[in-house]
mmCIF file of C-alpha atoms and ligand atoms in Angstrom:
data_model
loop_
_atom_site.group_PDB
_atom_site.id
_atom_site.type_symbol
_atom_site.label_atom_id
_atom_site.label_comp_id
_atom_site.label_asym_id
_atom_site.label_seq_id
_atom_site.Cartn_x
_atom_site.Cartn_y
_atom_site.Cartn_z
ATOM 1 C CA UNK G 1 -14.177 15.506 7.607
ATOM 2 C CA UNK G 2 -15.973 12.060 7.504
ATOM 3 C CA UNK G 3 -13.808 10.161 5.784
ATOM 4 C CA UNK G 4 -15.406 6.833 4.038
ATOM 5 C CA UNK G 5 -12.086 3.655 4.013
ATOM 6 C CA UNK G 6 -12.458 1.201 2.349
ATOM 7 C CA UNK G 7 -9.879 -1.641 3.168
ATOM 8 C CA UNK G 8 -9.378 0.450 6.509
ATOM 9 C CA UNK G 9 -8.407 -2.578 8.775
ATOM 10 C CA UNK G 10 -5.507 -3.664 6.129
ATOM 11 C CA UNK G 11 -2.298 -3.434 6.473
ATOM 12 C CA UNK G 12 -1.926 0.389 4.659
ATOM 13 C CA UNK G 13 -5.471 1.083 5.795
ATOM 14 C CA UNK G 14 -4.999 0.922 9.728
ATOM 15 C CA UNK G 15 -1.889 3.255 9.249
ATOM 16 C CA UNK G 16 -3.832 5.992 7.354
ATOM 17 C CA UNK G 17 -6.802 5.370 9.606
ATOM 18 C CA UNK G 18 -4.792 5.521 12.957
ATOM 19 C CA UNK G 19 -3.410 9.475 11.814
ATOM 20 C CA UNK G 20 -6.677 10.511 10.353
ATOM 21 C CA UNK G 21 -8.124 9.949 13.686
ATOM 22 C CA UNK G 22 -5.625 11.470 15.424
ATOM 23 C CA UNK G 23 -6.098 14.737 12.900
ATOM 24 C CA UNK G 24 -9.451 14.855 14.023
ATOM 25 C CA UNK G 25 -11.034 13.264 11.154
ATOM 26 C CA UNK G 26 -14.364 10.922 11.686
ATOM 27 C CA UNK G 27 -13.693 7.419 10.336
ATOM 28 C CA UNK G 28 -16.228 4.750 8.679
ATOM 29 C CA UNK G 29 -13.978 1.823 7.376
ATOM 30 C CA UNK G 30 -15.369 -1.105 5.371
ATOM 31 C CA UNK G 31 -13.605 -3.953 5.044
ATOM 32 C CA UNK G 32 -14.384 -7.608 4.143
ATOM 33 C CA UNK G 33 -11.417 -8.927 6.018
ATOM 34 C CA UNK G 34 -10.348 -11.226 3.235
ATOM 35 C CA UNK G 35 -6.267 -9.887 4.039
ATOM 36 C CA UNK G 36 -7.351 -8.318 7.315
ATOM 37 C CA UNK G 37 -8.678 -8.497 11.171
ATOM 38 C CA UNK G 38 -11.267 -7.186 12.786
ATOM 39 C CA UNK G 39 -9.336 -7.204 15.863
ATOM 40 C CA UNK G 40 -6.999 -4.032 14.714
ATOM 41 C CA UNK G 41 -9.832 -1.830 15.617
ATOM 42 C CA UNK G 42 -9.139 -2.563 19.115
ATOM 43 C CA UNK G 43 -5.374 -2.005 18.372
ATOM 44 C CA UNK G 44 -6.231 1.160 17.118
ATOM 45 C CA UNK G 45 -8.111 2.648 19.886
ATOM 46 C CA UNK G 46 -5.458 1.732 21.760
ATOM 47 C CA UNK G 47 -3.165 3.919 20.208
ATOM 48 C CA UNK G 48 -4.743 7.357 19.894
ATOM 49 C CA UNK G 49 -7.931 6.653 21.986
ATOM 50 C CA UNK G 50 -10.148 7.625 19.398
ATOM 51 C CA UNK G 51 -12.881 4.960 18.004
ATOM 52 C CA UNK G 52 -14.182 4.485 14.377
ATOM 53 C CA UNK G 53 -17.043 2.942 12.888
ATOM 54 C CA UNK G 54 -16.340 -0.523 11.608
ATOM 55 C CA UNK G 55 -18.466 -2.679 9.150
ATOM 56 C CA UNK G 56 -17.846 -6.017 7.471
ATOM 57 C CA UNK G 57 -18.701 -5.092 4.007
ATOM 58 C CA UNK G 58 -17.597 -6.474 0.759
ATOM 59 C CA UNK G 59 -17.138 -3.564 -1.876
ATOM 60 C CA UNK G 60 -18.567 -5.825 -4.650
ATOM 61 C CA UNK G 61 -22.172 -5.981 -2.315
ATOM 62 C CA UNK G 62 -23.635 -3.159 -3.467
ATOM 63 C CA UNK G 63 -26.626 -3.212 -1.167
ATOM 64 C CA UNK G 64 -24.441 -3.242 2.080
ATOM 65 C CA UNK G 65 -22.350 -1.086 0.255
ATOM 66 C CA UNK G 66 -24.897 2.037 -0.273
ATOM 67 C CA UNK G 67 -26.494 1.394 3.014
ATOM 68 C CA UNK G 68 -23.076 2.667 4.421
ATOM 69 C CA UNK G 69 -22.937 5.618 1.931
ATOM 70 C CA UNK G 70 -26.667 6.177 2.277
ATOM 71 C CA UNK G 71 -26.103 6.267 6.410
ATOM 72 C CA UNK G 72 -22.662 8.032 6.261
ATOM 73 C CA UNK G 73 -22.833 10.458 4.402
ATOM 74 C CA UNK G 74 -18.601 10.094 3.469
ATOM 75 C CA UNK G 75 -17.225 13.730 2.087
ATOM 76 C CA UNK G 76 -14.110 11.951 1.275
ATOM 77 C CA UNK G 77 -13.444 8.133 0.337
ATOM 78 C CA UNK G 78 -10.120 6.171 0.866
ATOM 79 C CA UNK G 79 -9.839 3.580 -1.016
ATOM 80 C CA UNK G 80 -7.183 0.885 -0.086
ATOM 81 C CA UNK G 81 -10.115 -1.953 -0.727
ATOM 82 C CA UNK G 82 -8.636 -4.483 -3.521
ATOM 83 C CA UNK G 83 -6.224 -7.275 -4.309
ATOM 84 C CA UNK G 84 -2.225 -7.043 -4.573
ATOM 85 C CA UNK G 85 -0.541 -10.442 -5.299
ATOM 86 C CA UNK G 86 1.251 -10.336 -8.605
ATOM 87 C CA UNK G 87 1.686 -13.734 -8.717
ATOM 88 C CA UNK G 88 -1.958 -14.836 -8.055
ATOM 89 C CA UNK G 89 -3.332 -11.786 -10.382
ATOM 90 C CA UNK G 90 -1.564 -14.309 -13.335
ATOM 91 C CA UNK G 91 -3.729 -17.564 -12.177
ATOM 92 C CA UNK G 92 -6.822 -15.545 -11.700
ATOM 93 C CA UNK G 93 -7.126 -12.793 -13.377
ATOM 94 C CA UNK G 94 -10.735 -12.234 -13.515
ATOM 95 C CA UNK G 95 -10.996 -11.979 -10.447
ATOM 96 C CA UNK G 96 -8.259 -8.881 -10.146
ATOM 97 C CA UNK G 97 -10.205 -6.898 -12.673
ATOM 98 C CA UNK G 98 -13.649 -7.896 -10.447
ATOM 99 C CA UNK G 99 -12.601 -6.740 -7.318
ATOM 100 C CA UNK G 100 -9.924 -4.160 -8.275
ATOM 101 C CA UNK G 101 -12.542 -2.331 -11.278
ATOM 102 C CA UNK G 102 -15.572 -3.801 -10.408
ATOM 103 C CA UNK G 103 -15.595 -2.265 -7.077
ATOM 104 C CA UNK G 104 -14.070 0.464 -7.785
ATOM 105 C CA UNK G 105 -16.936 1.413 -10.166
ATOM 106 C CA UNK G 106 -19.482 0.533 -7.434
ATOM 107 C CA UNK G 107 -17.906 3.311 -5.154
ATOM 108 C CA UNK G 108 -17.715 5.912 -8.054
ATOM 109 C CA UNK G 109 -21.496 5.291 -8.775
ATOM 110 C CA UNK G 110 -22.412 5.551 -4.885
ATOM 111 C CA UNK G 111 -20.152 9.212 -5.000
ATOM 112 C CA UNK G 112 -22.349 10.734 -7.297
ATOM 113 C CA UNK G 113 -25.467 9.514 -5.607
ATOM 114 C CA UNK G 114 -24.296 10.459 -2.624
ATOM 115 C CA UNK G 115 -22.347 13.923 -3.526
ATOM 116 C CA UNK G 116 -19.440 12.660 -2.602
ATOM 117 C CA UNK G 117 -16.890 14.635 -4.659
ATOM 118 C CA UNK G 118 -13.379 13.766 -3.068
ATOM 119 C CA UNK G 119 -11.059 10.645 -3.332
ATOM 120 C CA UNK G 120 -7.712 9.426 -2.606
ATOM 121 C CA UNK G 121 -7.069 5.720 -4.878
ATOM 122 C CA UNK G 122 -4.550 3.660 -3.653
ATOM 123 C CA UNK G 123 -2.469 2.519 -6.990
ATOM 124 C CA UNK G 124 0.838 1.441 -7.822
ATOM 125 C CA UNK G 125 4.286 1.620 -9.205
ATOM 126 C CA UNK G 126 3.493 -1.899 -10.607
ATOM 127 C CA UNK G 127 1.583 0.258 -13.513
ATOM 128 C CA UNK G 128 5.115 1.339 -14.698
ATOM 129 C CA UNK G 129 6.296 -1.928 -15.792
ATOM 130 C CA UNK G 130 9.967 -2.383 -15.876
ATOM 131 C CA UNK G 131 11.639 0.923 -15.657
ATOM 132 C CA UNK G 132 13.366 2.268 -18.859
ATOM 133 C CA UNK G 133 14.529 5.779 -17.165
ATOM 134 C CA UNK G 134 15.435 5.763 -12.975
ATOM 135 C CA UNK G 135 14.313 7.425 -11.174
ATOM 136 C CA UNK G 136 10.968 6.872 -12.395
ATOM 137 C CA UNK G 137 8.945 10.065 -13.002
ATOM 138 C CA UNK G 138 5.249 10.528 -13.318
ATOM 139 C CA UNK G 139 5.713 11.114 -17.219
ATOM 140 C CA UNK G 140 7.341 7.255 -17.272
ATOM 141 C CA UNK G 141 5.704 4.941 -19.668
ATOM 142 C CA UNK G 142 2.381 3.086 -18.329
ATOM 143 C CA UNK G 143 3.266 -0.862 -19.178
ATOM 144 C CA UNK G 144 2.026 -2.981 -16.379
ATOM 145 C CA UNK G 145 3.788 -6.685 -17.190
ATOM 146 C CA UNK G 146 0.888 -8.507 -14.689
ATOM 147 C CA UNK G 147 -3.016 -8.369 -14.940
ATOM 148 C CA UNK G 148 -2.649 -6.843 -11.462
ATOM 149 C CA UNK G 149 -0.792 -4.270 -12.450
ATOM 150 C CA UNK G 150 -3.204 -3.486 -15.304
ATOM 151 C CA UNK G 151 -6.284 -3.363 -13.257
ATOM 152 C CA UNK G 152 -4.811 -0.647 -11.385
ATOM 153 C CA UNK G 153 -4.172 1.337 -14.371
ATOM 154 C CA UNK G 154 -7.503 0.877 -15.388
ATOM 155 C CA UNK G 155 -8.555 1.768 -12.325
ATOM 156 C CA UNK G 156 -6.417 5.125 -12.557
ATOM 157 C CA UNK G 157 -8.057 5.534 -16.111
ATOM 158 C CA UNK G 158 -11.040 5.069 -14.743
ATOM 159 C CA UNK G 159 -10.672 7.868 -12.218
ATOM 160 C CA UNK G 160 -9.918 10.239 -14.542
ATOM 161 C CA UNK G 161 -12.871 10.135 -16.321
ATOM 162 C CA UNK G 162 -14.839 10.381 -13.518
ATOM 163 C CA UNK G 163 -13.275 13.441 -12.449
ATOM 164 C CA UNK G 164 -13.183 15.454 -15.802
ATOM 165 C CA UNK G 165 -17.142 14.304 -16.143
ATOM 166 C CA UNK G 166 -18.417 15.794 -13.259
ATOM 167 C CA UNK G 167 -17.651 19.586 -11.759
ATOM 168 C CA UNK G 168 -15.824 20.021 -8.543
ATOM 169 C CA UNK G 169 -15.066 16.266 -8.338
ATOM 170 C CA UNK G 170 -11.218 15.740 -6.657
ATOM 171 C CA UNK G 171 -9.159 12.781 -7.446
ATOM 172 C CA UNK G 172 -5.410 11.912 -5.892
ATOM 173 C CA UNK G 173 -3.902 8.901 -7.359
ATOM 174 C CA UNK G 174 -0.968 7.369 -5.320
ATOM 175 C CA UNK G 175 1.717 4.957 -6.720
ATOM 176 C CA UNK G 176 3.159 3.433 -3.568
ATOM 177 C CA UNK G 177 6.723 2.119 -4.235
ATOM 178 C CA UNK G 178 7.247 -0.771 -1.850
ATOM 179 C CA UNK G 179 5.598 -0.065 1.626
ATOM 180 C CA UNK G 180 7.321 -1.841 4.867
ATOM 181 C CA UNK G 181 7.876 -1.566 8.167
ATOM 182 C CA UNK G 182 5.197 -0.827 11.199
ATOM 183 C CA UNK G 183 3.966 1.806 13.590
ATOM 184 C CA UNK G 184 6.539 2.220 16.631
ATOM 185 C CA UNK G 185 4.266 0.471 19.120
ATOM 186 C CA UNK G 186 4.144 -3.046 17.437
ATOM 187 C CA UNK G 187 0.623 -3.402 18.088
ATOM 188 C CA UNK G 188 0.169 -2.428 13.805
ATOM 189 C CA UNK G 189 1.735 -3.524 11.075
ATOM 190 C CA UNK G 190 1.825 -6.549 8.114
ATOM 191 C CA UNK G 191 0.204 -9.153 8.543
ATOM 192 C CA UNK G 192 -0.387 -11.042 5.490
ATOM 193 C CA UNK G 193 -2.789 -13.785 5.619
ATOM 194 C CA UNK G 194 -1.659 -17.027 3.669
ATOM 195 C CA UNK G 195 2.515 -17.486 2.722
ATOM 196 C CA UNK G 196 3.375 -14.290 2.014
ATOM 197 C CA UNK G 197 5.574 -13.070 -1.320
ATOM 198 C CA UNK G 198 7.071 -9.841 -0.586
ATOM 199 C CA UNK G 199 10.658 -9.339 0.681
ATOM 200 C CA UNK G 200 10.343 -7.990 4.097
ATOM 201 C CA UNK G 201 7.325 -10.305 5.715
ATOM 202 C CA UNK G 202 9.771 -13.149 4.246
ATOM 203 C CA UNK G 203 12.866 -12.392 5.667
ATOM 204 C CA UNK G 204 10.872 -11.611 9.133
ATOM 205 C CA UNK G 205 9.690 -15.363 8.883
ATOM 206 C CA UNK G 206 13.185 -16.374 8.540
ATOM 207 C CA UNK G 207 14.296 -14.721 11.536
ATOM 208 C CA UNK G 208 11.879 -16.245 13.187
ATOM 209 C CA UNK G 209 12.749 -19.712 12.225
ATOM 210 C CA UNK G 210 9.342 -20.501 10.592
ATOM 211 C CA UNK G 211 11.323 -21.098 7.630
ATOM 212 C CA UNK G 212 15.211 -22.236 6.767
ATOM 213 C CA UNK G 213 16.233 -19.383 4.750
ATOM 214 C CA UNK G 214 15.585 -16.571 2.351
ATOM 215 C CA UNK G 215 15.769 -17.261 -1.245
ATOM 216 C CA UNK G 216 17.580 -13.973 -3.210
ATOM 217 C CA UNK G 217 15.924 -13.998 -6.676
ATOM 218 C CA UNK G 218 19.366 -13.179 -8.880
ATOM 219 C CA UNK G 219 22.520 -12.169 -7.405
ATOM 220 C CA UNK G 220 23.520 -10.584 -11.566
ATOM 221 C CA UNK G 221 21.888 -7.581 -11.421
ATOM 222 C CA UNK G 222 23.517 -4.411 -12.501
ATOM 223 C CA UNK G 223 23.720 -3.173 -8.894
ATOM 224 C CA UNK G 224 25.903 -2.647 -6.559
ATOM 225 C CA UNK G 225 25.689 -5.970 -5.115
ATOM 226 C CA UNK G 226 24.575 -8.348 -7.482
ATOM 227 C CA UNK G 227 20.538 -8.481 -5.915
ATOM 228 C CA UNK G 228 17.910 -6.132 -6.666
ATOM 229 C CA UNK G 229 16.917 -2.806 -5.778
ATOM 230 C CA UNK G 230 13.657 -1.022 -4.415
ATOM 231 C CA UNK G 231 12.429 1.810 -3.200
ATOM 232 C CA UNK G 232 11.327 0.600 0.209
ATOM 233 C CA UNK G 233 9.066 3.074 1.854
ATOM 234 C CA UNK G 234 7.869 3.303 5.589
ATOM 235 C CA UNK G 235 4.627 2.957 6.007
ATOM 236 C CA UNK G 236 4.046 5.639 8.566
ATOM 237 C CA UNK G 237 5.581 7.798 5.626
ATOM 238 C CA UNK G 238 2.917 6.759 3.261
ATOM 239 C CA UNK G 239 0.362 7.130 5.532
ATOM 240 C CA UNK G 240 1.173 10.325 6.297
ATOM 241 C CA UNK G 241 1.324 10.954 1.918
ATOM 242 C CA UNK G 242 -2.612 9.782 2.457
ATOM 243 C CA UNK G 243 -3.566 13.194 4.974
ATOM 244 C CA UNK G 244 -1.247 15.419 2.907
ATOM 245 C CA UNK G 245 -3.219 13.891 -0.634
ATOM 246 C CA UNK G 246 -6.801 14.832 1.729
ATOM 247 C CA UNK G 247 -5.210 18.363 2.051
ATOM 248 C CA UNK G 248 -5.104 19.145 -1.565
ATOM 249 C CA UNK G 249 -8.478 17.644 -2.217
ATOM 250 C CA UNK G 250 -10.058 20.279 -0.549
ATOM 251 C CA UNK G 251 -8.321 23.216 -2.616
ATOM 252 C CA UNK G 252 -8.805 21.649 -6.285
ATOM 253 C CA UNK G 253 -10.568 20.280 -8.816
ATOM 254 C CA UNK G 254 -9.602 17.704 -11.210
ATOM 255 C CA UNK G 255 -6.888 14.982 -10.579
ATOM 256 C CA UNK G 256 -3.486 14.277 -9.522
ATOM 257 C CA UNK G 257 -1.340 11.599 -9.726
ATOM 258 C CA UNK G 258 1.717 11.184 -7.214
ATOM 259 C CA UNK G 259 4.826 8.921 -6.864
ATOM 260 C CA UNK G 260 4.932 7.866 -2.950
ATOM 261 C CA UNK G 261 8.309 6.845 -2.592
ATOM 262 C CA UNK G 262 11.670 7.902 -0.885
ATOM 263 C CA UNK G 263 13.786 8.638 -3.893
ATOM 264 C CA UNK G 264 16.032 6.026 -3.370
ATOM 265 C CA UNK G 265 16.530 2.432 -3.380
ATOM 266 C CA UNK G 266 18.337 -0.892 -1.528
ATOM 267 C CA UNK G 267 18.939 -3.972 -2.657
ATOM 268 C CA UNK G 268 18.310 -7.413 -0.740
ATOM 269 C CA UNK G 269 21.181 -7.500 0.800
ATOM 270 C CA UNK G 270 21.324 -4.104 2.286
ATOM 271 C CA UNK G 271 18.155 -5.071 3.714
ATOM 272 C CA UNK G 272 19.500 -8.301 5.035
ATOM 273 C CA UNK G 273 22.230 -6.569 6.553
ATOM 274 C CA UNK G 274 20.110 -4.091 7.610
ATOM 275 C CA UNK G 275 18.067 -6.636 9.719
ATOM 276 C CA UNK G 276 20.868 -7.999 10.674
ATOM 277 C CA UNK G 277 21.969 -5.081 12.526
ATOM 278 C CA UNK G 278 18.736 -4.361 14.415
ATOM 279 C CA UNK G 279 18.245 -7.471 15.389
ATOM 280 C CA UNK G 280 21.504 -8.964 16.152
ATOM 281 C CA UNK G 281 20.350 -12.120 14.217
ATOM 282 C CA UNK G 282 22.141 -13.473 11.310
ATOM 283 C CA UNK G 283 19.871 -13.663 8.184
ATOM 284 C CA UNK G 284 20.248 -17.438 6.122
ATOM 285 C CA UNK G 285 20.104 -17.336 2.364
ATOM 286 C CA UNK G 286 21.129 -18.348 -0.786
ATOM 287 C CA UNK G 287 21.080 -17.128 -4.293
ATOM 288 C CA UNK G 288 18.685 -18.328 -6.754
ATOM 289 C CA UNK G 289 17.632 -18.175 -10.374
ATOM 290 C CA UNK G 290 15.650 -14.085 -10.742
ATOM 291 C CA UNK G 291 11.961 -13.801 -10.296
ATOM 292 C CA UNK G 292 10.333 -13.687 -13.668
ATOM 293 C CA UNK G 293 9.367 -9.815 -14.086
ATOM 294 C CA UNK G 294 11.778 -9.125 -11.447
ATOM 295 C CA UNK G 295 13.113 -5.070 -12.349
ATOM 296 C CA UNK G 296 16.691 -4.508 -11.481
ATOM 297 C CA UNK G 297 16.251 -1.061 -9.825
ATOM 298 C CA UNK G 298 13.241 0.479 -9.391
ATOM 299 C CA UNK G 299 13.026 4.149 -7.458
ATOM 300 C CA UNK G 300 11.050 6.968 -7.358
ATOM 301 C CA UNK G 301 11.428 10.597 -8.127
ATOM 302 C CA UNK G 302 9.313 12.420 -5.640
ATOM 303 C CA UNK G 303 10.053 15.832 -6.740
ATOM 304 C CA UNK G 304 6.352 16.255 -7.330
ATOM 305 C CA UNK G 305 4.926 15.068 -3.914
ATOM 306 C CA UNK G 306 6.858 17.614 -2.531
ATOM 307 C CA UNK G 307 6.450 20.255 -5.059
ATOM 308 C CA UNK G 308 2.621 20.063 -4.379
ATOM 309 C CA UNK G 309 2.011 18.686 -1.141
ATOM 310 C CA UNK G 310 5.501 19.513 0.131
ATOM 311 C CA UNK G 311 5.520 15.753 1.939
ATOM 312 C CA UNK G 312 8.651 13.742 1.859
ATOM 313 C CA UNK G 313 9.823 10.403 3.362
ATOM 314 C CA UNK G 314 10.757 11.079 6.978
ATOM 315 C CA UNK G 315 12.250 6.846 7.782
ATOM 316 C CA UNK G 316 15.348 5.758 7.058
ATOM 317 C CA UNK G 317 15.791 1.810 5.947
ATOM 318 C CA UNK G 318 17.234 0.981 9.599
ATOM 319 C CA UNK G 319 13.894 2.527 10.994
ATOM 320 C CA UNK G 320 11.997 0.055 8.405
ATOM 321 C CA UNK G 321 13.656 -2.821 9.567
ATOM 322 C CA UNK G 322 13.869 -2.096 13.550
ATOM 323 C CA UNK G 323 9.951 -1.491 13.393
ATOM 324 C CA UNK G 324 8.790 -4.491 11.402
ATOM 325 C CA UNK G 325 10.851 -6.546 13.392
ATOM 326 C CA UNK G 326 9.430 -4.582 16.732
ATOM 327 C CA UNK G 327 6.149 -5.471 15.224
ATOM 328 C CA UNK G 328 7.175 -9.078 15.143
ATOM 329 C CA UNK G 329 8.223 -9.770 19.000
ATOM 330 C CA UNK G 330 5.214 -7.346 20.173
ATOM 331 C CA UNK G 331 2.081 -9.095 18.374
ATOM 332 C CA UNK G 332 3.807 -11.981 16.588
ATOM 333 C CA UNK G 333 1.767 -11.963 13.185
ATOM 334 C CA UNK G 334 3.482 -14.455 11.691
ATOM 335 C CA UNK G 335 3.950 -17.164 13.922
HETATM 336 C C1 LIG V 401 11.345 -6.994 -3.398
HETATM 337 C C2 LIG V 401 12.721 -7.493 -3.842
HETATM 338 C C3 LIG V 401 12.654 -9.454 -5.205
HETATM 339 C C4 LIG V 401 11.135 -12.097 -2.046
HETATM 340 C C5 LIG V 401 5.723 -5.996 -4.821
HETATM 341 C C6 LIG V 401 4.492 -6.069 -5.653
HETATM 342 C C7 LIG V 401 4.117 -4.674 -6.096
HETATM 343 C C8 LIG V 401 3.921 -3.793 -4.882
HETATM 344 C C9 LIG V 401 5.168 -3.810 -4.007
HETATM 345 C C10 LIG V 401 1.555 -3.606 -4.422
HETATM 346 C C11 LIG V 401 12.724 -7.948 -5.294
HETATM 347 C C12 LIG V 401 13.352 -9.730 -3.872
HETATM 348 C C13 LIG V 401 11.590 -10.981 -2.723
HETATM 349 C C14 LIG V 401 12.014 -13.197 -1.850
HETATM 350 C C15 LIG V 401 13.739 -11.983 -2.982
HETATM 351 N N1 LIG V 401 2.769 -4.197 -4.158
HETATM 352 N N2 LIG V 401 12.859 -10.932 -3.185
HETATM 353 N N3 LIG V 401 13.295 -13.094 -2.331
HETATM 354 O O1 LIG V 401 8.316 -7.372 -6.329
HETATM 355 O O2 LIG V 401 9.177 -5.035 -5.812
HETATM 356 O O3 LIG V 401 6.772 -5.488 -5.594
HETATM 357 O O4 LIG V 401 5.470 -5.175 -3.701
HETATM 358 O O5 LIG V 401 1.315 -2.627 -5.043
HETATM 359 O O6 LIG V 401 2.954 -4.721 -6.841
HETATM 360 O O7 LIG V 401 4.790 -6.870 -6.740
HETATM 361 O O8 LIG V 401 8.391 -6.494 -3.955
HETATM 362 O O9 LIG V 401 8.879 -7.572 -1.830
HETATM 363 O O10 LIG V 401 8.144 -9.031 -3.791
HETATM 364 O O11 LIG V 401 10.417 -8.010 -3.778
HETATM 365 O O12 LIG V 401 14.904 -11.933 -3.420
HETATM 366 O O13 LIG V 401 11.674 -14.267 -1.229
HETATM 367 O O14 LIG V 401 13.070 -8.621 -3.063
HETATM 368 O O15 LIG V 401 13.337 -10.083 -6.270
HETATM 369 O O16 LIG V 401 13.959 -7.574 -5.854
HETATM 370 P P1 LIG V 401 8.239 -6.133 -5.508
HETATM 371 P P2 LIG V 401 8.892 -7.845 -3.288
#
């Protein structure tokens, strides 16, 4: 199929595009490198030998944006394309609900012009809130707690309008739990641009020395350890959740919404000590006052994924760790 990505070169992006080229899919990505690089086209082609069209476009330039639909011709659209910080969505949150609804409006509108009846929306378990039931189902109460988190549930919302209004228009919605980790070659992975605010990129940066320590928000949870727990998932596995979400688009109508996690969760310190362990390095820390809007647990059930597209989580939290970290000492991101 020729499959439109928007966001392509990102972190998420590059994984999903890297398999859909190897499953013989042709590849457009746009991508306005604002958390990206051009350069991981190269890295790409390097890994499966395959090539993909690449343009710098801006999903809020709707000109640029149609002539790539208009010259295309996409029968499918990916779209990873949008912003993520939680933190930042509080200090400007206008500009979450531009790029994250905004744009996804423009690519809607440029479907239907374009017959373009098939899409696969990146979204989040942010949209859940804090959990009141673990694991967290589908059915679990929509309460986002950051304007983030509520543009992607408008964005969901959004989707499903736009597929009940139209005939044979497909929709998958994915709620990624927390992706991590790399592809096995180092030569992809995260690589944030700015400080980043997420667990693993942080504790990588420790390792490496480019900062003293790792701060562990709360050390009172009711876990088994005292820190917090998520559902880490390897991003190879949710990539793979991405070609298995194209499957079903091609057999029905209507839209689905998925939980892309692995069912269970680990709390900082099992992921220090899982670092630890793969790369021989002791991790510094020390405990601090929680993160506000901080869950205590937080894991998927995934009984539907696998129900319906009969994909489950193939990485194990070692795996997660021993790849990021390869990732590190191959293409050093974060130096
Ligand atoms: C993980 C755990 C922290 C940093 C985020 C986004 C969410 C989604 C997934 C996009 C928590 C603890 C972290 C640190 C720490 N992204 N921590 N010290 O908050 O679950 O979710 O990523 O969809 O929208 O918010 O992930 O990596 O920030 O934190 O103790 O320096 O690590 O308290 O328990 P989070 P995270």
């Amino acid at each position: 199929m020729r499959i439109l990505v928007t966001g392509g070169n990102g972190y998420i992006g590059s994984h999903t595009v890297r398999q859909l080229l190897a499953a013989g899919h042709r590849v457009l990505v746009l991508d306005n490198f604002s958390n990206s690089k051009q350069e991981v086209k190269i890295e790409i082609q390097r890994l499966c030998n395959l090539s993909y069209d690449l343009e710098e476009v801006d999903i809020l330039d709707n000109d640029k944006l149609e002539c790539a639909f208009r010259n295309f011709q996409p029968e499918a659209v990916m779209h990873f394309a949008g912003l993520k910080a939680v933190a930042e969505s509080f200090k400007v949150p206008e500009k979450y609900y531009r790029e994250n609804v905004v744009g996804l409006l423009n690519i809607l509108q440029l479907m239907e012009k374009y017959s373009c009846k098939n899409i696969v929306f990146s979204s989040s378990a942010t949209v859940y809130g804090l959990p009141t039931i673990l694991p967290i189902t589908e059915e679990h109460g929509l309460n986002p707690i950051s304007p983030y988190g509520r543009s992607k549930l408008v964005g969901e919302n959004i989707i499903k309008d736009w597929s009940n209004a139209g005939s044979d228009r497909s929709a998958v919605i994915l709620r990624y739990f927390n992706p991590v980790g790399a592809h096995s070659s180092g030569l992809i992975g995260e690589n944030p641009t700015g400080v980043p605010s997420n667990l693993f990129p942080i504790i990588l940066r420790t390792i490496l020395g480019i900062q003293p320590n790792l701060e562990i928000y709360g050390y009172d949870y009711d876990t088994h350890d005292g820190t917090a727990a998520r559902d880490y998932i390897h991003i190879e596995d949710l990539a793979s959740a991405h070609l298995a979400a194209l499957d079903l688009l091609a057999v029905f109508e209507g839209v689905e919404t998925f939980n892309v996690g692995t069912g269970r969760s680990y709390t900082v310190l099992d992921v220090i000590k899982a670092f630890e362990h793969v790369t021989k390095i002791q991790v510094p820390y020390k405990f601090v006052d929680r993160r506000s809007g901080d869950a205590p647990n937080c894991f998927a059930d995934v009984a539907k994924i696998k129900r319906v597209l009969g994909w489950t989580s193939q990485y194990g939290l070692h795996q997660m760790c021993d790849t990021a970290w390869n990732w590190c000492e191959t293409t050093k991101p974060l130096t």
